[in-house]
Coordinates of C-alpha atoms in Angstrom, one line a residue:
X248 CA -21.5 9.4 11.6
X249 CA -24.6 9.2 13.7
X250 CA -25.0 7.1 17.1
X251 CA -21.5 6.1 17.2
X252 CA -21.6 8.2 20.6
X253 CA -23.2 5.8 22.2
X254 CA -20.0 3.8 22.6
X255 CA -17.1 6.5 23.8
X256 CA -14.4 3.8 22.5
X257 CA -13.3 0.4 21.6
X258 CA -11.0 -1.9 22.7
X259 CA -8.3 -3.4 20.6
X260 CA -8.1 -7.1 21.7
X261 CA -4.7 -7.7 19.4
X262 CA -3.7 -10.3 17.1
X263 CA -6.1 -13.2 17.5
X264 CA -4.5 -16.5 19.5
X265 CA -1.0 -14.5 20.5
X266 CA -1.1 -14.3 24.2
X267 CA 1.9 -14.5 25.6
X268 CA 4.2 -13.2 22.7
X269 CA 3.5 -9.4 23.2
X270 CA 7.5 -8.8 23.8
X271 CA 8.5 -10.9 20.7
X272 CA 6.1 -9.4 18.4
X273 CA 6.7 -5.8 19.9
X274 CA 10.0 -6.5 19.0
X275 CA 10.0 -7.9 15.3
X276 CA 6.8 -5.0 14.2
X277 CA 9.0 -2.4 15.9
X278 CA 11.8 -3.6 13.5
X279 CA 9.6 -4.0 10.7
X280 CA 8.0 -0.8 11.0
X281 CA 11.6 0.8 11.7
X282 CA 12.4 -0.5 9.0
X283 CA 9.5 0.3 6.3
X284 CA 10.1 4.4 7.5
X285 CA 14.2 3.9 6.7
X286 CA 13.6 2.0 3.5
X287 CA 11.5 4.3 2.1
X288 CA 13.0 7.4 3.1
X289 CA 16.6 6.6 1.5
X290 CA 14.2 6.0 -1.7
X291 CA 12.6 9.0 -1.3
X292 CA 16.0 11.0 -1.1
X293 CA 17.7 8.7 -3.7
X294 CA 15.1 10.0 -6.6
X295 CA 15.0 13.9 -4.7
X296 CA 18.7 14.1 -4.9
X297 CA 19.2 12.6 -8.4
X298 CA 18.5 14.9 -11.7
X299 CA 18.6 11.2 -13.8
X300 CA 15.6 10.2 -11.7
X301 CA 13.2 13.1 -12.7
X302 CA 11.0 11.0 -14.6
X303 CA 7.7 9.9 -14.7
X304 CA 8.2 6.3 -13.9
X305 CA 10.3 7.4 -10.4
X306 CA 8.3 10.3 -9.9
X307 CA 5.5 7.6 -9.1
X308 CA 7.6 5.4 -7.3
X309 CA 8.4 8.6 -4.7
X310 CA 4.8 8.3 -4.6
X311 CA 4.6 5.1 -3.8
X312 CA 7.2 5.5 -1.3
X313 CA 5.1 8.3 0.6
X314 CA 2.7 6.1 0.7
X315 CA 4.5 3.2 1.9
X316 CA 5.9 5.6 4.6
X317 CA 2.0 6.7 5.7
X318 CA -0.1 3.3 5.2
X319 CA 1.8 1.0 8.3
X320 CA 1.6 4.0 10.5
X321 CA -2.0 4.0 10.3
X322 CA -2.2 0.9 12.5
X323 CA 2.0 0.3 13.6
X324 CA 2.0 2.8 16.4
X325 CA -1.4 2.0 18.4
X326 CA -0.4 -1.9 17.9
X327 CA 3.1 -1.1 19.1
X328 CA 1.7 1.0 21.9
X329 CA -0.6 -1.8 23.3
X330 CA 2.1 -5.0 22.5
X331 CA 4.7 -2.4 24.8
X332 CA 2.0 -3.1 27.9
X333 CA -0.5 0.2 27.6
X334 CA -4.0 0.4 27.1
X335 CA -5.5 -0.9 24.3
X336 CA -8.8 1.6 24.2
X337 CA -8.6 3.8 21.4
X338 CA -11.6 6.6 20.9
X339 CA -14.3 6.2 18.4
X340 CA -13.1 8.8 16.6
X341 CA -9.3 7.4 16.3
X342 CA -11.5 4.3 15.1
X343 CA -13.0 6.0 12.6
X344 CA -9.8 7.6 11.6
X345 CA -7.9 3.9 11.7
X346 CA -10.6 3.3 9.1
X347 CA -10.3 5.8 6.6
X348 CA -6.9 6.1 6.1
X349 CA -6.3 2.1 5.9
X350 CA -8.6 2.3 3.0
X351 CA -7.5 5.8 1.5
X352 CA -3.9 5.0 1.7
X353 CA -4.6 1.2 0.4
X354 CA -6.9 2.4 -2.4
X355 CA -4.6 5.6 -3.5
X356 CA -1.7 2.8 -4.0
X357 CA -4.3 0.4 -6.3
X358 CA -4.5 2.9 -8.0
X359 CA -0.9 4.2 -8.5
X360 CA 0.2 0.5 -9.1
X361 CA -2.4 1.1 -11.9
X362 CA -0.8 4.2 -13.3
X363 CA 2.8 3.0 -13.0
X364 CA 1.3 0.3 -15.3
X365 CA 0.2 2.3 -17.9
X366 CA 3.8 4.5 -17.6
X367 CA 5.4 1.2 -18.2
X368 CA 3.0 0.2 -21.3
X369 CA 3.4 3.9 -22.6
X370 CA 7.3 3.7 -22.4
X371 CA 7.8 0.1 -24.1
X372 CA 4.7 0.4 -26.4
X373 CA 4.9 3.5 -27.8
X374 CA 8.0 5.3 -26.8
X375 CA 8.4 7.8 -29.9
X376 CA 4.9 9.1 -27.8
X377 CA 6.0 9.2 -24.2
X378 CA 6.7 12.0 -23.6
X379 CA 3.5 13.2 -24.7
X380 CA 1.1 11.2 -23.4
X381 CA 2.8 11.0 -20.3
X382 CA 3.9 14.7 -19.7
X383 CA 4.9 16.3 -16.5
X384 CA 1.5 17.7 -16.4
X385 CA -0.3 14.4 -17.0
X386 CA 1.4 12.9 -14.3
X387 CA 0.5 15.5 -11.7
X388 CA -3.0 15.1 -13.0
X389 CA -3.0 11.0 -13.0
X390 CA -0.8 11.6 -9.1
X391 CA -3.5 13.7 -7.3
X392 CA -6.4 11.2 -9.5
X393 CA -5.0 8.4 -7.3
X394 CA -5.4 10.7 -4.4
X395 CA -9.0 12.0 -5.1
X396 CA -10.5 8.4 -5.9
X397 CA -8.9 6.7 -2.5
X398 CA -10.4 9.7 -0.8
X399 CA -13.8 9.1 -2.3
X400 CA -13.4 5.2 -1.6
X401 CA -12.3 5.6 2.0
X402 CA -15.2 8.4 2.7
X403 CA -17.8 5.3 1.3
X404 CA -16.6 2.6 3.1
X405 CA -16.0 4.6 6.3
X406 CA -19.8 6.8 5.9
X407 CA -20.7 3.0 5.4
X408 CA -19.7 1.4 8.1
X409 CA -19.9 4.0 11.0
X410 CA -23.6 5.3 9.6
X411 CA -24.9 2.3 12.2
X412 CA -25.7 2.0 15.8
X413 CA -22.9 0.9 17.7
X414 CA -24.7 0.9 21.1
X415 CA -23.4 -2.5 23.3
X416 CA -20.0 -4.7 22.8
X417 CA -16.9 -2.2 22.1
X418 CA -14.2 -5.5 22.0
X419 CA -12.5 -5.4 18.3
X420 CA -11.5 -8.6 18.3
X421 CA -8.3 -8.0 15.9
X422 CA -5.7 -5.0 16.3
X423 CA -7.1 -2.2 14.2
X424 CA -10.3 -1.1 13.1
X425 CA -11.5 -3.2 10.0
X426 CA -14.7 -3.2 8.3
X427 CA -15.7 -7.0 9.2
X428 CA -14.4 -6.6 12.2
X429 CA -16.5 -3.6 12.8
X430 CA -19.7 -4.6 11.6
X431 CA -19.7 -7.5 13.8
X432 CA -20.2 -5.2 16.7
X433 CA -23.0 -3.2 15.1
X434 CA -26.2 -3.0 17.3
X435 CA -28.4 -3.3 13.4
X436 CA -28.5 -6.1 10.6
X437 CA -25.8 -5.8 8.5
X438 CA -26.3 -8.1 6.0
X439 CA -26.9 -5.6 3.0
X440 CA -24.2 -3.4 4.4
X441 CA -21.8 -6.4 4.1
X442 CA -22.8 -7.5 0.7
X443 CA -22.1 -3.7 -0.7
X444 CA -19.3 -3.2 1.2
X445 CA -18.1 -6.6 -0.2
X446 CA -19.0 -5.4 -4.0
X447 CA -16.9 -1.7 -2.9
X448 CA -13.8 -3.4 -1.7
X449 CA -14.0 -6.1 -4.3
X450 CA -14.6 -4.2 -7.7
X451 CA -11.5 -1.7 -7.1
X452 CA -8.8 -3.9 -6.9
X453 CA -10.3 -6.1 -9.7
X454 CA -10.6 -3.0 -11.7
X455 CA -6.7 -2.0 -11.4
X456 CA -5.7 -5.9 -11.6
X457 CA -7.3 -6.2 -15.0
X458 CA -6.2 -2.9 -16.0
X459 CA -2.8 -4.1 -14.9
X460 CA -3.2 -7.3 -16.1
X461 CA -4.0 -5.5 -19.8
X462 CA -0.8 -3.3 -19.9
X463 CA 1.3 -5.9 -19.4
X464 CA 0.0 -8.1 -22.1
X465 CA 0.7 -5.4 -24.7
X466 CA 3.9 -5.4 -22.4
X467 CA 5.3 -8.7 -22.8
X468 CA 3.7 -8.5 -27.0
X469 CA 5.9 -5.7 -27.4
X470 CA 8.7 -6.8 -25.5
X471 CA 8.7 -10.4 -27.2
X472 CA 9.1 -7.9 -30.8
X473 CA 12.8 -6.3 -29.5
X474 CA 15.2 -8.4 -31.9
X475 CA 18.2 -7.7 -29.2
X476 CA 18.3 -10.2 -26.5
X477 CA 19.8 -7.3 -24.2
X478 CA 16.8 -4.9 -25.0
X479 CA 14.7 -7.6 -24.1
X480 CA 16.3 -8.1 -21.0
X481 CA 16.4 -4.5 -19.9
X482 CA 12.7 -4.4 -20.8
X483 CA 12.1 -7.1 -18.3
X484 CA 14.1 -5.9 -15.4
X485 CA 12.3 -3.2 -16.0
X486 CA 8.3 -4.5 -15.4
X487 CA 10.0 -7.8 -13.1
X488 CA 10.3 -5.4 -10.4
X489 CA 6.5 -3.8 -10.7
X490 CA 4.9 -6.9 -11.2
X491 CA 6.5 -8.0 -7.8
X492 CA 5.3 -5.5 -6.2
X493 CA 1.6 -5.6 -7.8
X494 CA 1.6 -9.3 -6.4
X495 CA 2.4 -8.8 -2.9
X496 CA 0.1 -5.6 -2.6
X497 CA -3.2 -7.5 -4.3
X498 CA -3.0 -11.1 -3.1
X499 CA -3.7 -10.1 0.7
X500 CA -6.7 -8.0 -0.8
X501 CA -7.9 -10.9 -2.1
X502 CA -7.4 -13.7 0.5
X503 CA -8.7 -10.7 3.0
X504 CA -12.2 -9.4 1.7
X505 CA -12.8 -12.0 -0.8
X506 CA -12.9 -15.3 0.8
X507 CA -16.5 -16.9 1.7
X508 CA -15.4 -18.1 5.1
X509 CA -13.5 -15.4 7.4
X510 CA -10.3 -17.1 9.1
X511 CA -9.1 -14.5 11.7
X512 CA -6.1 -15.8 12.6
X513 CA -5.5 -16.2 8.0
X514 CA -6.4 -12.8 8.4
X515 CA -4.8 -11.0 10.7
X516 CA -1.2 -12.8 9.3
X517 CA -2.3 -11.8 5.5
X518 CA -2.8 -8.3 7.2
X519 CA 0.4 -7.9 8.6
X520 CA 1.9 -9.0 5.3
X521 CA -0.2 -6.1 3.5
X522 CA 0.4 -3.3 6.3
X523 CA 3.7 -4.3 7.4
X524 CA 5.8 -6.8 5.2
X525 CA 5.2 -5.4 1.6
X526 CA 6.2 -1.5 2.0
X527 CA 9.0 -2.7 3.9
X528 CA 10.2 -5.2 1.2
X529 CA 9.0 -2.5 -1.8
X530 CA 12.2 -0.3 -1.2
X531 CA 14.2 -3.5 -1.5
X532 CA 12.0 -4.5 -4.7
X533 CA 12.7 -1.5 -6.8
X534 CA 16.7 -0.7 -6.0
X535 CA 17.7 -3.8 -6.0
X536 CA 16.7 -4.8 -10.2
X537 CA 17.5 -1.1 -11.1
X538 CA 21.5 0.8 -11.4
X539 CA 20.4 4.0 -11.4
X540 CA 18.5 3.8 -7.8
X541 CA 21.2 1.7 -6.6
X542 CA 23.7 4.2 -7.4
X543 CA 22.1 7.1 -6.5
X544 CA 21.3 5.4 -2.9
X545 CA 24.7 4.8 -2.3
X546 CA 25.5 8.9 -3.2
X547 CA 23.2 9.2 -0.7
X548 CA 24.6 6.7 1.8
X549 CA 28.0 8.5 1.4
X550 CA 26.9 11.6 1.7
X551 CA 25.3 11.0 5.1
X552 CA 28.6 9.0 6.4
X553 CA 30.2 12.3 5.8
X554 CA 27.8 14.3 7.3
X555 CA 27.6 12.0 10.1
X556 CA 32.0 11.9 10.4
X557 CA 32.0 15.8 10.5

């Protein structure tokens, strides 16, 4: 991370074209945000508290939970900080960290979206051979893969963008450190940089989408082969509630790093769906189409009223 010494820290100049509406948007992120942490907490404790849900396909999903709990706070409590009427410097190395872990986080759940695909594809495809090929020990291996590869993604992309000179301007122009935003204040030509660092974000998600979008072919083959019309329903309800999920999570990925032109103020609202919106509605998403998280919340639900009434 050389020369990025020679600015101490940046300033966070907020959602682009929102002057004036610091309380209101304090107000709805705080809710949001509030919001994502409860969500995904009840789910976490739903599948914890539940012997039925010790399986692989919820065993990812309190994966994806953790990570739905970790990936808004990586930019949520600075942007609530600066909206409530405080400073909006942050340090070059809570910059760097902004960075890393938007990235980590964000790749680590491309790539669990990916594995909860192939769980899905394993169960209705060949489920005389589930539970072999997709063993308690596979899943802890395929669990801390999705880990290890975000890391290695977030390390490039951050080595990437802080290996330049940042020597003059120190306004971020958005409200959290982003790699366009970034590079735009970069005292070096960053044209080669850019095109690399378009290729790294670009190929990863494309990757898992056709990966995805493979799996649920055989999916929807297979499914289309059940004789029953309930099995074929079930089946379904199943992958409806997945492929929800895979949409909201990719799109802003796409509109984000992929479009020619950069719109910030497209941007910075796709953003907020992607950090804020989607792990707040993915709780909703996967207990609402499935009984057995449903119940199992509301066990927990009661169980915490009585806790609470004692």
């Amino acid at each position: 991370m050389r020369n990025v010494s020679m600015v101490t820290e940046f300033i966070l100049l907020g959602i682009p074209h929102t002057e004036g509406l610091e309380t209101i948007l304090f107000i709805l992120f705080l809710f949001f945000y509030l919001f994502t942490l409860m969500g995904n907490l009840l789910i976490l404790l739903a599948i914890v508290s539940s012997t039925r849900l010790h399986t692989p396909m919820y065993f990812f999903l309190c994966k994806l939970s953790v990570c739905d709990i970790f990936f808004p706070s990586v930019s949520s409590p600075k942007m609530l900080f600066y909206l409530s009427g405080n400073s909006q410097a942050i340090s070059c190395a809570g910059c760097v960290s902004q960075l890393f872990f938007y990235h980590f986080l964000g790749c680590t759940e491309g790539f669990l979206y990916t594995v909860m695909a192939y769980d899905r594809f394993m169960a209705i495809c060949y489920p005389l051979r589930y539970t072999v090929f997709v063993s308690h020990r596979v899943c802890a291996i395929l669990a801390m893969g999705t880990s290890f590869f975000g890391c290695i993604q977030g390390t490039f992309l951050t080595t990437l963008t802080f290996q330049l000179p940042y020597c003059g301007p120190n306004e971020v122009d958005y409200y959290f450190c982003d790699i366009p935003v970034m590079l735009k204040l970069a005292c070096a030509d960053t044209s080669t940089l850019e095109i690399v660092g378009l290729i790294s974000v670009g190929l990863m998600p494309l990757g898992c989408f056709l990966l995805i979008l493979t799996s649920y072919s055989c999916i929807v083959f297979s499914i289309l082969q059940i004789r029953s019309a309930e099995g074929r329903r079930r089946a379904f309800s199943t992958c409806s509630a997945h492929l929800t999920a895979i949409l909201l999570a990719f799109m802003p990925v796409v509109l984000i790093y992929l479009q020619p032109t950069p719109n910030p103020s497209l941007n910075a609202a796709v953003q907020i769906l992607n950090n804020l919106v989607t792990p707040m509605l993915n709780p909703l998403i996967y207990s609402l189409r499935n009984k057995e998280v449903k119940y199992s919340l509301r066990k927990v639900l009661q169980h915490l009223d009585l806790l609470s009434e004692k």
